[in-house]
Coordinates of C-alpha atoms in Angstrom, one line a residue:
M16 CA -159.5 -30.5 70.2
K17 CA -157.7 -29.6 73.4
M18 CA -155.9 -26.3 73.3
I19 CA -152.2 -26.6 73.6
I20 CA -150.1 -23.7 74.9
V21 CA -146.3 -24.2 75.3
Y22 CA -144.0 -21.7 77.1
S23 CA -140.6 -22.1 75.6
V24 CA -137.9 -21.3 78.0
A25 CA -134.9 -23.3 76.8
R26 CA -131.7 -21.4 76.1
S27 CA -129.5 -22.2 73.2
S28 CA -126.9 -23.8 75.5
E29 CA -129.5 -26.2 76.7
L30 CA -130.5 -27.6 73.3
P31 CA -130.3 -31.3 73.0
S32 CA -127.5 -32.8 70.9
P33 CA -128.4 -33.7 67.3
G34 CA -130.6 -36.8 67.1
G35 CA -132.7 -38.4 64.4
R36 CA -130.4 -41.4 64.1
R37 CA -133.4 -43.8 64.3
F38 CA -134.1 -42.8 60.7
A39 CA -130.6 -43.0 59.4
K40 CA -130.3 -46.8 59.0
Y41 CA -133.7 -46.8 57.1
R42 CA -132.3 -44.3 54.5
R43 CA -128.8 -45.8 54.2
T44 CA -130.1 -49.3 53.4
N45 CA -132.4 -48.0 50.7
A46 CA -129.6 -45.8 49.2
R47 CA -127.2 -48.8 48.9
T48 CA -129.8 -50.9 47.2
T49 CA -130.5 -48.2 44.6
L50 CA -126.9 -47.5 43.9
R51 CA -126.1 -51.2 43.4
R52 CA -128.9 -51.4 40.9
R53 CA -128.0 -48.4 38.8
D54 CA -124.8 -46.4 38.9
T55 CA -125.3 -44.2 35.9
V56 CA -128.6 -43.0 34.5
A57 CA -131.3 -42.8 37.1
H58 CA -135.1 -42.7 36.4
L59 CA -137.0 -40.6 38.9
L60 CA -140.8 -40.4 39.5
M61 CA -141.7 -36.8 39.9
V62 CA -145.1 -36.4 41.7
E63 CA -146.6 -33.0 41.0
S64 CA -144.6 -29.8 41.1
W65 CA -144.9 -26.1 41.9
V66 CA -145.6 -24.1 38.7
G67 CA -143.0 -21.4 39.5
A68 CA -139.2 -21.5 39.3
M69 CA -138.7 -25.0 40.7
S70 CA -140.9 -26.5 38.0
R71 CA -138.1 -25.5 35.7
L72 CA -135.1 -25.9 37.9
L73 CA -135.8 -29.5 39.0
P74 CA -136.2 -30.9 35.5
R75 CA -133.1 -29.0 34.5
A76 CA -131.1 -30.5 37.4
I77 CA -132.4 -34.0 36.5
R78 CA -131.4 -33.6 32.8
E79 CA -127.9 -32.0 33.6
G80 CA -127.3 -34.9 36.0
G81 CA -127.7 -37.3 33.1
H82 CA -130.9 -38.7 34.4
E83 CA -134.6 -38.9 33.3
F84 CA -137.9 -38.6 35.0
S85 CA -141.6 -39.6 34.6
F86 CA -144.1 -37.0 35.7
L87 CA -147.2 -38.0 37.6
T88 CA -150.1 -35.5 38.0
R89 CA -153.8 -35.3 38.6
D90 CA -154.2 -32.2 36.4
L91 CA -151.8 -31.7 33.5
H92 CA -153.6 -28.5 32.5
H93 CA -152.5 -26.9 35.8
Y94 CA -149.0 -26.9 34.3
L95 CA -149.8 -26.1 30.7
R96 CA -151.5 -22.9 31.8
S97 CA -148.3 -21.7 33.5
A98 CA -146.1 -22.2 30.4
P99 CA -145.3 -19.1 28.3
E100 CA -147.3 -18.8 25.2
G101 CA -145.7 -20.8 22.4
A102 CA -143.3 -22.6 24.7
A103 CA -143.3 -26.2 26.0
H104 CA -143.3 -26.6 29.7
P105 CA -140.1 -28.4 30.9
L106 CA -142.2 -30.9 32.8
L107 CA -143.4 -32.1 29.4
G108 CA -139.8 -33.2 28.7
A109 CA -140.5 -36.2 31.0
R110 CA -140.0 -39.7 29.6
N111 CA -143.6 -40.4 30.5
V112 CA -146.4 -38.1 31.5
L113 CA -148.9 -40.0 33.7
T114 CA -152.2 -39.1 35.3
A115 CA -153.6 -40.4 38.6
D116 CA -155.4 -39.0 41.6
T117 CA -152.3 -37.8 43.5
N118 CA -154.5 -36.6 46.3
D119 CA -155.8 -40.0 47.3
P120 CA -153.0 -42.0 49.1
E121 CA -155.1 -45.2 49.2
T122 CA -155.1 -45.5 45.4
L123 CA -151.8 -43.6 44.8
L124 CA -149.5 -45.9 46.7
P125 CA -150.6 -49.2 44.9
Y126 CA -150.6 -47.3 41.6
A127 CA -147.0 -46.1 42.2
E128 CA -146.1 -49.7 43.0
R129 CA -147.5 -50.9 39.7
L130 CA -145.7 -48.1 37.8
H131 CA -142.5 -49.1 39.5
T132 CA -142.9 -52.7 38.4
A133 CA -143.4 -51.6 34.8
L134 CA -141.0 -48.6 34.5
G135 CA -138.4 -49.0 37.3
F136 CA -137.7 -46.0 39.4
D137 CA -134.5 -45.1 41.3
G138 CA -136.1 -42.3 43.3
V139 CA -139.2 -40.2 44.0
I140 CA -139.2 -36.4 44.1
T141 CA -141.4 -33.3 44.2
S142 CA -141.0 -29.6 44.6
C143 CA -144.5 -29.0 45.9
D144 CA -145.0 -28.9 49.7
Y145 CA -148.5 -30.4 49.4
Y146 CA -147.1 -33.7 48.0
L147 CA -143.9 -34.1 50.1
P148 CA -145.6 -36.5 52.5
A149 CA -147.0 -38.6 49.6
V150 CA -143.6 -38.8 48.0
A151 CA -142.0 -39.9 51.3
R152 CA -144.7 -42.6 51.6
I153 CA -144.2 -43.7 48.0
A154 CA -140.4 -44.0 48.5
G155 CA -140.9 -46.0 51.6
R156 CA -143.4 -48.3 49.9
L157 CA -141.0 -48.9 46.9
G158 CA -137.9 -49.3 49.1
L159 CA -136.3 -46.2 47.5
P160 CA -134.1 -43.5 49.2
G161 CA -135.9 -40.8 51.2
P162 CA -136.7 -39.4 54.6
A163 CA -139.1 -41.1 57.0
P164 CA -142.7 -40.3 56.1
E165 CA -143.5 -39.4 59.8
A166 CA -140.7 -36.9 59.8
V167 CA -141.9 -35.3 56.6
E168 CA -145.5 -35.1 57.8
N169 CA -144.5 -33.4 61.0
A170 CA -142.3 -30.9 59.1
C171 CA -145.2 -30.1 56.7
R172 CA -147.7 -29.4 59.4
K173 CA -146.8 -26.2 61.3
D174 CA -148.6 -27.4 64.5
A175 CA -146.8 -30.7 64.5
T176 CA -143.5 -29.0 63.9
R177 CA -144.1 -26.6 66.9
M178 CA -145.0 -29.5 69.2
T179 CA -142.1 -31.7 68.1
L180 CA -139.6 -28.9 68.5
A181 CA -141.0 -27.8 71.9
A182 CA -140.8 -31.4 73.1
A183 CA -137.2 -31.5 72.1
G184 CA -136.5 -28.4 74.1
L185 CA -135.8 -26.0 71.2
P186 CA -136.7 -22.4 72.1
G187 CA -139.6 -20.9 70.2
P188 CA -142.6 -18.6 70.7
R189 CA -145.5 -19.4 73.0
F190 CA -148.2 -21.0 70.8
A191 CA -151.6 -22.6 70.7
V192 CA -153.4 -24.9 68.3
C193 CA -157.0 -23.9 68.1
A194 CA -160.0 -25.8 66.6
D195 CA -162.5 -22.9 66.8
R196 CA -162.9 -19.2 67.4
S197 CA -163.6 -19.5 71.1
E198 CA -160.4 -21.5 71.6
A199 CA -158.5 -18.9 69.6
A200 CA -159.9 -16.0 71.6
A201 CA -159.0 -17.7 74.9
A202 CA -155.5 -18.6 73.7
A203 CA -154.9 -15.1 72.4
A204 CA -155.8 -13.7 75.8
E205 CA -153.3 -16.0 77.5
I206 CA -150.5 -15.5 75.0
G207 CA -151.1 -11.8 74.7
Y208 CA -151.3 -9.5 71.7
P209 CA -149.8 -8.9 69.2
L210 CA -149.6 -12.4 67.8
V211 CA -149.5 -14.3 64.5
L212 CA -152.3 -16.4 63.1
K213 CA -151.3 -19.2 60.7
P214 CA -153.0 -22.0 58.9
V215 CA -151.2 -25.2 59.8
D216 CA -151.0 -26.6 56.2
L217 CA -150.7 -23.8 53.7
C218 CA -147.7 -22.3 51.9
A219 CA -146.3 -19.0 50.5
G220 CA -147.6 -17.0 53.5
M221 CA -151.2 -17.6 52.6
F222 CA -153.5 -16.2 55.3
V223 CA -150.7 -15.7 57.8
R224 CA -151.6 -12.5 59.6
R225 CA -150.4 -10.3 62.4
V226 CA -153.3 -9.6 64.8
D227 CA -153.3 -6.9 67.4
D228 CA -156.7 -7.3 69.1
E229 CA -159.7 -9.5 69.3
A230 CA -161.5 -7.9 66.3
E231 CA -158.5 -8.5 64.0
L232 CA -158.2 -12.1 65.3
A233 CA -161.9 -12.7 64.4
R234 CA -161.3 -11.3 60.8
A235 CA -158.2 -13.4 60.3
Y236 CA -159.9 -16.5 61.6
R237 CA -162.9 -15.9 59.3
A238 CA -160.6 -15.5 56.3
V239 CA -159.0 -18.9 56.9
E240 CA -162.3 -20.6 57.5
G241 CA -163.4 -19.3 54.0
F242 CA -160.6 -21.3 52.4
P243 CA -161.3 -25.0 53.3
V244 CA -159.5 -26.5 50.3
N245 CA -156.0 -25.7 49.2
A246 CA -154.9 -24.8 45.7
R247 CA -154.4 -28.5 44.8
G248 CA -157.9 -29.6 45.8
Q249 CA -156.8 -31.1 49.2
R250 CA -159.1 -30.5 52.2
R251 CA -157.4 -28.5 54.8
A252 CA -157.0 -29.3 58.5
P253 CA -159.7 -27.3 60.5
V254 CA -157.3 -25.8 63.0
V255 CA -155.1 -22.7 63.2
L256 CA -151.9 -21.9 64.9
L257 CA -151.5 -18.9 67.1
E258 CA -148.0 -17.7 68.0
E259 CA -146.4 -15.0 70.0
L260 CA -145.1 -12.3 67.7
L261 CA -141.3 -12.5 67.5
H262 CA -139.1 -9.5 66.9
G263 CA -135.9 -9.3 65.0
P264 CA -134.5 -9.9 61.5
E265 CA -135.7 -13.1 59.7
V266 CA -133.3 -15.4 57.8
S267 CA -133.4 -18.8 56.3
V268 CA -130.8 -21.5 56.6
E269 CA -130.3 -23.7 53.6
T270 CA -129.1 -27.2 54.5
V271 CA -128.4 -30.6 53.0
T272 CA -128.8 -33.7 55.3
F273 CA -127.2 -37.0 54.2
D274 CA -126.6 -40.1 56.3
G275 CA -127.6 -38.3 59.5
S276 CA -125.2 -35.4 59.0
T277 CA -126.5 -31.9 58.2
Q278 CA -124.3 -29.4 56.2
V279 CA -125.2 -25.8 56.2
V280 CA -124.8 -24.4 52.7
G281 CA -125.5 -20.8 53.9
V282 CA -127.8 -18.3 55.5
T283 CA -130.1 -16.1 53.4
D284 CA -131.6 -12.9 54.7
K285 CA -135.2 -11.9 54.0
S286 CA -137.2 -8.6 53.7
V287 CA -140.9 -8.7 54.6
G288 CA -143.7 -6.2 53.9
G289 CA -147.4 -6.0 53.3
A290 CA -148.5 -5.8 56.9
P291 CA -150.7 -7.3 58.4
A292 CA -149.7 -10.0 56.0
F293 CA -146.1 -11.3 55.8
I294 CA -145.1 -11.0 52.2
E295 CA -141.5 -11.7 51.2
T296 CA -140.3 -8.7 49.3
G297 CA -136.7 -9.8 48.7
H298 CA -133.7 -12.0 49.7
M299 CA -129.9 -11.8 49.7
F300 CA -127.3 -14.5 49.9
P301 CA -125.2 -14.6 52.0
A302 CA -127.0 -12.7 54.7
A303 CA -125.0 -9.7 55.9
L304 CA -124.7 -10.9 59.5
P305 CA -122.1 -11.0 62.2
E306 CA -120.3 -14.4 62.1
A307 CA -121.8 -15.3 65.5
D308 CA -125.3 -14.8 64.3
T309 CA -124.7 -16.8 61.2
A310 CA -123.3 -19.7 63.2
A311 CA -126.1 -19.6 65.7
A312 CA -128.7 -19.7 63.0
G313 CA -127.0 -22.6 61.3
E314 CA -126.8 -24.6 64.6
T315 CA -130.5 -23.9 65.4
A316 CA -131.5 -25.2 62.0
R317 CA -129.4 -28.4 62.6
Q318 CA -131.0 -28.9 65.9
A319 CA -134.5 -28.5 64.4
I320 CA -133.8 -31.0 61.5
A321 CA -132.4 -33.5 64.0
A322 CA -135.4 -33.1 66.4
L323 CA -137.8 -33.7 63.5
G324 CA -135.9 -36.8 62.4
L325 CA -135.3 -35.6 58.9
D326 CA -132.6 -37.3 56.8
G327 CA -131.9 -37.4 53.1
V328 CA -133.4 -34.0 52.5
V329 CA -132.6 -30.5 51.4
A330 CA -134.2 -28.1 53.9
H331 CA -135.1 -24.5 54.0
T332 CA -135.4 -23.5 57.7
E333 CA -136.8 -20.0 58.6
I334 CA -135.5 -18.4 61.8
K335 CA -136.0 -15.1 63.6
L336 CA -132.9 -13.6 65.2
T337 CA -134.5 -12.2 68.3
P338 CA -132.8 -10.3 71.2
D339 CA -133.0 -13.6 73.1
G340 CA -131.4 -15.7 70.4
P341 CA -132.5 -17.6 67.3
R342 CA -136.1 -18.8 67.3
L343 CA -137.5 -21.3 64.8
I344 CA -140.3 -20.2 62.5
E345 CA -140.7 -23.3 60.3
V346 CA -138.7 -26.1 58.7
N347 CA -139.4 -26.9 55.0
P348 CA -138.1 -30.2 53.9
R349 CA -137.4 -29.1 50.3
P350 CA -135.3 -26.6 48.4
A351 CA -136.1 -22.9 49.0
G352 CA -138.5 -21.1 46.7
N353 CA -138.4 -17.5 45.4
R354 CA -135.2 -18.4 43.5
I355 CA -133.1 -18.5 46.6
T356 CA -131.5 -21.6 45.1
E357 CA -130.3 -19.5 42.2
L358 CA -128.8 -16.8 44.5
I359 CA -126.8 -19.6 46.2
R360 CA -125.7 -21.0 42.8
H361 CA -124.6 -17.6 41.6
V362 CA -122.4 -17.0 44.7
T363 CA -121.1 -20.4 45.6
G364 CA -121.6 -22.6 42.5
V365 CA -123.6 -25.1 44.7
D366 CA -126.7 -26.3 42.9
I367 CA -129.4 -27.0 45.5
A368 CA -131.8 -28.4 42.9
A369 CA -129.1 -30.9 41.8
A370 CA -128.5 -31.8 45.5
A371 CA -132.2 -32.6 45.9
V372 CA -132.0 -34.9 42.8
D373 CA -128.9 -36.7 44.2
L374 CA -130.6 -37.3 47.6
A375 CA -133.6 -38.7 45.9
I376 CA -131.5 -41.4 44.3
G377 CA -129.4 -42.0 47.4
K378 CA -126.2 -40.2 46.2
R379 CA -124.1 -37.9 48.3
P380 CA -124.5 -34.4 46.8
D381 CA -121.6 -32.3 45.7
L382 CA -121.5 -29.3 47.9
R383 CA -118.1 -27.9 47.2
I384 CA -117.8 -24.2 47.0
R385 CA -116.6 -22.7 43.7
D386 CA -115.3 -19.3 42.8
T387 CA -118.1 -17.7 40.7
G388 CA -116.8 -14.1 40.8
L389 CA -119.7 -12.9 42.9
R390 CA -119.6 -12.1 46.7
S391 CA -123.4 -11.6 47.1
A392 CA -126.6 -12.0 45.1
A393 CA -130.0 -10.6 45.8
I394 CA -133.5 -10.7 44.5
G395 CA -136.4 -8.2 44.9
F396 CA -140.0 -8.8 44.0
L397 CA -142.4 -6.3 42.5
V398 CA -145.4 -6.5 44.8
P399 CA -148.7 -5.1 43.5
E400 CA -150.6 -2.7 45.7
A401 CA -153.7 -2.4 43.5
T402 CA -156.2 -4.7 41.8
G403 CA -157.0 -4.4 38.1
V404 CA -155.2 -5.1 34.8
L405 CA -151.5 -4.4 34.2
E406 CA -151.1 -1.8 31.5
E407 CA -147.4 -1.4 31.6
I408 CA -144.3 -1.5 33.9
D409 CA -142.4 1.8 33.4
G410 CA -138.7 1.7 33.9
A411 CA -138.2 -1.9 32.6
D412 CA -135.9 -1.0 29.7
L413 CA -133.5 1.0 32.0
A414 CA -133.4 -1.9 34.5
R415 CA -132.5 -4.4 31.9
K416 CA -129.4 -2.4 30.9
A417 CA -128.2 -1.8 34.5
P418 CA -124.8 -3.3 35.5
G419 CA -124.9 -6.4 37.7
V420 CA -128.4 -7.6 36.7
L421 CA -128.6 -11.4 36.6
E422 CA -132.3 -11.7 35.9
L423 CA -135.3 -9.4 35.2
R424 CA -138.6 -11.1 34.7
L425 CA -141.8 -9.0 34.6
A426 CA -145.5 -9.7 34.0
E427 CA -146.8 -8.9 30.5
P428 CA -149.2 -6.1 29.8
G429 CA -152.8 -7.4 30.1
T430 CA -152.0 -9.5 33.1
A431 CA -154.8 -9.6 35.7
V432 CA -153.5 -8.1 38.9
R433 CA -154.6 -8.5 42.5
A434 CA -153.3 -6.5 45.5
A435 CA -150.9 -8.9 47.2
G436 CA -151.9 -10.8 50.3
S437 CA -149.3 -13.6 50.1
N438 CA -146.2 -14.5 48.0
N439 CA -148.4 -15.7 45.1
E440 CA -149.2 -12.3 43.6
Y441 CA -145.8 -10.9 42.4
L442 CA -145.6 -8.9 39.2
G443 CA -142.0 -10.0 38.6
H444 CA -138.5 -9.8 40.1
V445 CA -135.1 -8.4 39.6
M446 CA -131.9 -10.3 40.6
A447 CA -128.5 -8.7 40.7
G448 CA -125.0 -9.7 42.0
D449 CA -122.1 -7.9 43.5
A450 CA -118.5 -9.0 42.8
E451 CA -117.0 -6.9 45.6
G452 CA -119.1 -7.5 48.7
P453 CA -122.6 -7.5 50.3
D454 CA -124.1 -4.7 48.2
A455 CA -126.3 -6.9 46.0
R456 CA -129.4 -5.9 48.0
R457 CA -128.8 -2.2 47.6
C458 CA -128.5 -2.7 43.8
V459 CA -131.7 -4.6 43.7
E460 CA -133.6 -2.1 45.8
A461 CA -132.4 0.8 43.6
L462 CA -133.6 -1.1 40.5
L463 CA -137.0 -1.9 42.0
S464 CA -137.5 1.8 42.9
E465 CA -137.3 2.6 39.2
L466 CA -140.0 0.0 38.2
R467 CA -143.5 1.6 38.3
P468 CA -146.4 -0.7 37.4
R469 CA -149.5 1.0 35.9
V470 CA -152.6 -1.0 36.9
V471 CA -156.0 0.2 35.7
N472 CA -159.5 -0.9 36.5
R473 CA -161.5 -2.3 33.6

């Protein structure tokens, strides 16, 4: 594969005007067809799911919207294992639980067509990044609402996103797409250390590493090579993305795009630790930023969504606020994870999961802000630093009784623990709100400091 290096020099004032209109007609036509057929209860096909918060939030949003869903998976036990002992997983509340090879598009698409003939769907949805392209293709095949498959595929591949945004003139880091270690070494020398190595098709920060020299680059590259298949059994692309290391606070912009128009719901801040990994240790909504920075981040997200041609989507766009202005990290065409959607709901009353359901059936989401009594909400994650077995988490009882706590969820004693290398190894979280102003993060950090996990080797 030819190595690609792009030097991004565009300034914010030179960004192209929002585009993506070529996909808008496609989506509007499908939406009108669906709404004419069914104006009340909708039946959605859910293709796979994450096993974390969204596997509960999305079924809840479908149910509270007065709708129903059928769940399609290749491995039902993947979800049964994640349910608390003695509790039924919300995904099992589906009208139908169906099994098929969701990793094989050649058989999945005709199978979905036969299911549609028998069961009748009004929309297709998923919360899992690894199945977003398949869902877009199914929606297109069945004539149901949804973003264009090409746009989703480009958003779900970090290398394709980089190339698409660079071609549109959006400022970003210098980068290279590398097919082997020799290409990576040559690209690193040209970009310059320090830089960031990323797999192009993994999630949750897996194998994303800062590298400061050639030895660290080789170690990071070997680690990615040792993971040829993702957690869902899909073979990974044999390339990596190298990027110039950007400096500045990181935020995410939560948006809803409908009929070619993108509305910014808000901007969330992010704390990151675990170097040389990039582990998300907490978030606060809304981000405590100057108004100009909030506006610039929102406009940058809109430009990226338009450049990718995304429409009919909830998006979670990650941005670095560098001294030279906002720079795109990635665009995720699905609701934010790590319970960011719940932070937003606690502060604004806007239900992002419900918005995703509405978009899937071609309905304009309700994004009106409501008075919830909170001015900010934050979440902090308990990140393990040792490997072993969890004996106890000291301080949990005091944290549960603290004022302002919205959620406290901690791993049970006996849980196998692995020192964190991504966002997949948390031992739990604490969420708190502030009715007066932007102090929710301070409250969460104080509560986290009181939580002391005892991990023992056995």
